[in-house]
Amino acid sequence: MNFLIINFFLISILLLTTFYIFKTTSLISIVALTGIFTLVCAAIYVNLDAVDVAFTEAAVGSGISTILMVMAVAKLPEGKKNQLLNLFPSIVLSVSIVIVLMLIIANLPLLGDPNAPIHLHVTPEYIKESKSIFHIPNVVTNILASYRGFDTLGETIVIFTAGLGVIVLLTSNTLNRKTKFKKKVKKNEG
Amino acid sequence: MVSGLFIIITSQNYIKKIVGLAIFQTSVFVFFVSLAKIIDGTAPILNSINNVYSNPLPHVLILTAIVVGVATSALGLAIVLQIYKNYGSVEENEIKKEELKENS
């Protein structure tokens, strides 16, 4: 019961934060609110027994992501007063997605039900073999590094590609639109 | 979750759009992890006191997804900086205006 009350409280903080992100125009306060959002998410993960996910979220999602955003915002001008565009279609879209998701959630097993199909297959073996075969008490680390090692390898490739993309974008001057535009004009004249 | 989508569609500012994408992602992660919860279970670290553990498999998937999400938003921010360098603005309507002026 306690678990549900804490969860409800944290999720209401999330909703409040999202509302203020929607309302604020100052970019730096949006970034700060995003940090609050991810930190509250880390608290929710602890409440849901996902300790490893919680400290990854606190370190990577709330730490590194916020630092990157602050670095980007430092180079940008202040945000303008937001005019909402596509207001009516987006409200219709959002409400219809909420209705569809609620219909689906009604068919899911209850929160914390130990006989849900997700708990009955592969995972019992993972938990059983973790101690006897791999001698690692932390099952999450065990799955991440040994059972699903290729998954983690793919993840590092994705991060490497993203890093390359960031370096190429930030160091290149060839993309400059104005010089390209002048060249185009010259070509048309000549 | 849908509020993140709403922010992506309605806001003009590109930084705000990226923040909306991050909110969208994080709420999907919370949903995923909530599927792994077992009532009276503990974190999936083997111990001698408790024998009921929450499901570790969604935790692993979400660990991967969080890091990939940060990589995505870093790439998005780099693109936004490049847009600012070329157009002098990060607001969608101003950029559209400038494009129209140039084409005419």
XYZ file of C-alpha atoms in Angstrom:
294
model
C 0.000 0.000 0.000
C 2.850 2.310 0.991
C 4.477 1.536 -2.361
C 1.454 2.749 -4.294
C 1.173 5.981 -2.300
C 4.854 6.860 -2.896
C 4.463 6.054 -6.590
C 1.362 8.206 -6.911
C 3.136 11.132 -5.213
C 6.200 10.871 -7.496
C 4.119 10.612 -10.656
C 2.122 13.707 -9.673
C 5.470 15.574 -9.339
C 6.300 14.371 -12.870
C 3.031 15.722 -14.235
C 3.601 19.078 -12.523
C 7.134 19.310 -13.932
C 5.898 18.502 -17.436
C 3.255 21.205 -17.172
C 5.875 23.788 -16.181
C 8.205 22.666 -19.000
C 5.311 23.258 -21.371
C 4.617 26.701 -19.880
C 8.111 28.186 -19.457
C 9.872 30.011 -22.262
C 13.313 30.521 -20.715
C 15.574 27.796 -22.128
C 17.833 27.440 -19.100
C 14.897 26.846 -16.755
C 13.534 24.245 -19.180
C 16.870 22.433 -18.918
C 16.787 22.618 -15.110
C 13.238 21.255 -15.079
C 14.351 18.377 -17.307
C 17.013 17.550 -14.721
C 14.309 17.491 -12.025
C 12.135 15.279 -14.234
C 14.818 12.631 -14.773
C 15.860 12.700 -11.104
C 12.258 12.056 -10.001
C 12.193 9.220 -12.565
C 15.277 7.769 -10.850
C 13.356 7.830 -7.545
C 10.479 5.982 -9.231
C 12.926 3.328 -10.472
C 14.215 2.783 -6.909
C 10.620 2.386 -5.793
C 10.059 -0.183 -8.552
C 13.141 -2.221 -7.430
C 15.220 -1.260 -10.483
C 18.306 -0.063 -8.612
C 20.759 -0.349 -11.514
C 18.435 1.557 -13.835
C 18.003 4.220 -11.145
C 21.645 5.036 -10.868
C 22.202 4.938 -14.592
C 19.335 7.379 -14.986
C 20.693 9.629 -12.212
C 24.217 9.625 -13.663
C 23.597 9.575 -17.417
C 20.066 10.898 -17.891
C 20.124 13.553 -15.206
C 23.848 14.321 -15.143
C 25.443 14.061 -18.587
C 22.290 14.935 -20.518
C 21.739 18.098 -18.449
C 25.386 19.138 -18.865
C 25.138 18.699 -22.656
C 21.937 20.749 -22.768
C 23.464 23.540 -20.645
C 26.462 23.609 -22.999
C 24.150 23.923 -26.002
C 21.861 26.517 -24.417
C 24.848 28.699 -23.433
C 25.432 29.324 -27.157
C 21.794 30.024 -28.029
C 19.676 33.165 -27.507
C 16.848 33.323 -24.983
C 13.642 31.536 -25.959
C 10.856 33.622 -27.447
C 7.297 33.704 -26.144
C 5.832 30.511 -27.471
C 3.092 30.687 -30.043
C 1.453 27.310 -30.185
C 1.183 25.838 -33.614
C -1.048 22.936 -34.680
C -2.918 23.273 -31.378
C -6.200 21.647 -32.379
C -4.846 18.597 -34.327
C -2.316 17.874 -31.599
C -4.991 17.907 -28.892
C -7.088 15.482 -30.964
C -4.046 13.255 -31.541
C -3.042 13.261 -27.859
C -6.535 12.486 -26.582
C -7.010 9.640 -29.069
C -3.623 8.135 -28.122
C -4.562 8.352 -24.418
C -7.852 6.533 -25.105
C -6.138 3.764 -27.089
C -3.441 3.303 -24.415
C -6.029 3.148 -21.624
C -7.907 0.426 -23.527
C -4.648 -1.541 -23.803
C -3.679 -0.996 -20.157
C -7.027 -2.419 -19.052
C -5.959 -5.748 -20.588
C -2.514 -5.881 -18.968
C -1.858 -8.005 -15.858
C -2.063 -6.105 -12.552
C 0.965 -4.210 -11.266
C 3.121 -6.567 -9.204
C 1.269 -9.750 -10.099
C 3.822 -12.598 -9.652
C 2.016 -14.873 -12.163
C 2.144 -12.458 -15.097
C 3.518 -14.086 -18.278
C 6.624 -11.889 -18.207
C 7.807 -13.503 -14.938
C 7.230 -17.129 -15.952
C 9.672 -17.676 -18.829
C 13.421 -17.018 -19.316
C 13.951 -14.985 -16.135
C 13.684 -17.789 -13.529
C 16.557 -19.552 -15.307
C 18.621 -16.377 -15.373
C 18.143 -15.930 -11.621
C 18.867 -19.598 -10.891
C 21.997 -19.861 -13.070
C 23.457 -16.521 -12.081
C 24.962 -17.799 -8.831
C 25.829 -21.368 -9.793
C 27.342 -20.806 -13.261
C 28.580 -17.222 -13.378
C 29.141 -16.517 -9.632
C 27.737 -12.988 -10.019
C 25.196 -12.001 -7.354
C 23.826 -9.054 -9.354
C 21.531 -10.600 -11.972
C 21.210 -7.387 -14.023
C 24.978 -7.143 -14.526
C 25.073 -10.820 -15.381
C 22.434 -10.562 -18.115
C 23.911 -7.318 -19.476
C 27.432 -8.659 -19.784
C 27.057 -12.349 -20.496
C 23.613 -13.430 -21.728
C 23.053 -10.289 -23.781
C 26.616 -9.214 -24.458
C 25.971 -8.653 -28.171
C 23.171 -6.277 -27.261
C 25.627 -4.212 -25.238
C 28.132 -4.340 -28.093
C 25.475 -2.953 -30.438
C 24.771 -0.210 -27.915
C 28.425 0.865 -27.882
C 28.377 0.970 -31.700
C 25.317 3.248 -31.580
C 27.041 5.586 -29.109
C 30.204 5.618 -31.219
C 28.186 6.567 -34.309
C 26.383 9.316 -32.393
C 29.701 10.668 -31.131
C 31.093 10.711 -34.679
C 27.986 12.534 -35.865
C 28.318 15.157 -33.136
C 32.004 15.738 -33.951
C 31.319 16.042 -37.686
C 28.419 18.464 -37.116
C 30.263 20.691 -34.671
C 33.552 20.951 -36.545
C 32.359 21.295 -40.143
C 32.040 24.729 -41.753
C 31.104 23.372 -45.167
C 27.435 23.286 -44.248
C 27.220 27.061 -44.139
C 24.021 27.973 -45.934
C 24.924 31.522 -46.950
C 28.091 30.604 -48.852
C 26.254 27.739 -50.500
C 23.481 30.113 -51.506
C 25.986 32.590 -53.019
C 27.616 29.786 -54.989
C 24.222 28.768 -56.329
C 23.515 32.342 -57.460
C 26.915 32.560 -59.165
C 26.303 29.296 -60.960
C 22.949 30.560 -62.244
C 24.562 33.772 -63.514
C 27.463 31.997 -65.152
C 3.908 10.244 -22.109
C 1.435 11.935 -24.382
C 2.351 15.313 -22.864
C 5.856 14.814 -24.267
C 4.372 14.230 -27.724
C 2.184 17.295 -27.234
C 5.257 19.419 -26.432
C 7.059 18.096 -29.524
C 4.216 19.040 -31.847
C 3.120 22.380 -30.423
C 6.329 24.171 -29.420
C 8.300 26.344 -31.806
C 11.667 26.132 -30.117
C 13.938 23.276 -31.184
C 15.515 22.858 -27.721
C 12.028 22.481 -26.295
C 11.246 19.845 -28.910
C 14.307 17.837 -27.858
C 13.250 18.124 -24.209
C 9.809 16.850 -25.220
C 11.441 13.865 -26.909
C 13.398 13.121 -23.702
C 10.185 13.245 -21.648
C 8.477 10.913 -24.112
C 11.357 8.418 -23.836
C 11.645 8.516 -20.064
C 7.948 7.894 -19.531
C 8.074 4.839 -21.798
C 11.005 3.587 -19.685
C 8.982 4.007 -16.484
C 6.161 1.975 -18.042
C 8.612 -0.796 -19.040
C 10.175 -0.999 -15.589
C 6.761 -1.054 -13.945
C 6.026 -4.310 -15.802
C 8.989 -5.914 -14.036
C 7.777 -5.164 -10.508
C 6.628 -8.018 -8.275
C 4.797 -7.139 -5.055
C 7.004 -8.015 -2.027
C 9.949 -8.570 -4.353
C 13.352 -6.973 -3.918
C 15.946 -5.653 -6.338
C 17.413 -8.527 -8.420
C 20.591 -8.938 -6.370
C 20.888 -12.433 -4.931
C 20.794 -12.567 -1.130
C 19.978 -15.041 1.593
C 17.142 -13.105 3.232
C 14.637 -12.681 0.412
C 13.825 -15.128 -2.366
C 11.441 -13.090 -4.502
C 13.183 -10.867 -7.023
C 11.711 -8.438 -9.520
C 12.225 -9.329 -13.167
C 15.763 -8.252 -14.220
C 15.192 -8.508 -17.987
C 13.338 -5.182 -18.541
C 15.949 -3.491 -16.350
C 18.697 -4.595 -18.734
C 16.791 -3.419 -21.803
C 16.112 -0.034 -20.214
C 19.771 0.370 -19.159
C 20.693 0.086 -22.828
C 17.882 2.391 -23.921
C 18.774 5.202 -21.465
C 22.310 5.467 -22.809
C 21.100 5.373 -26.424
C 18.556 8.086 -25.561
C 21.297 10.385 -24.296
C 23.274 9.763 -27.505
C 20.185 10.699 -29.531
C 19.616 13.948 -27.682
C 23.321 14.863 -27.965
C 23.080 14.428 -31.747
C 19.888 16.506 -31.785
C 21.568 19.314 -29.837
C 24.503 19.299 -32.271
C 22.063 19.653 -35.180
C 20.318 22.532 -33.390
C 23.649 24.334 -32.889
C 24.410 23.923 -36.586
C 20.965 25.297 -37.478
C 21.618 28.301 -35.235
C 24.951 28.890 -36.977
C 23.272 28.953 -40.394
C 19.951 30.667 -39.706
C 20.658 32.775 -36.593
C 17.575 31.421 -34.862
C 16.221 28.242 -33.304
C 12.552 29.112 -33.612
C 10.713 27.152 -36.272
C 8.485 29.994 -37.528
C 11.406 32.426 -37.952
C 13.367 29.856 -39.933
C 10.356 29.219 -42.170
C 9.985 32.959 -42.742
C 13.625 33.269 -43.754
C 13.339 30.342 -46.149
C 10.338 31.947 -47.837
C 12.177 35.271 -48.147
C 15.124 33.553 -49.759
C 13.109 31.550 -52.247
C 11.110 34.525 -53.488
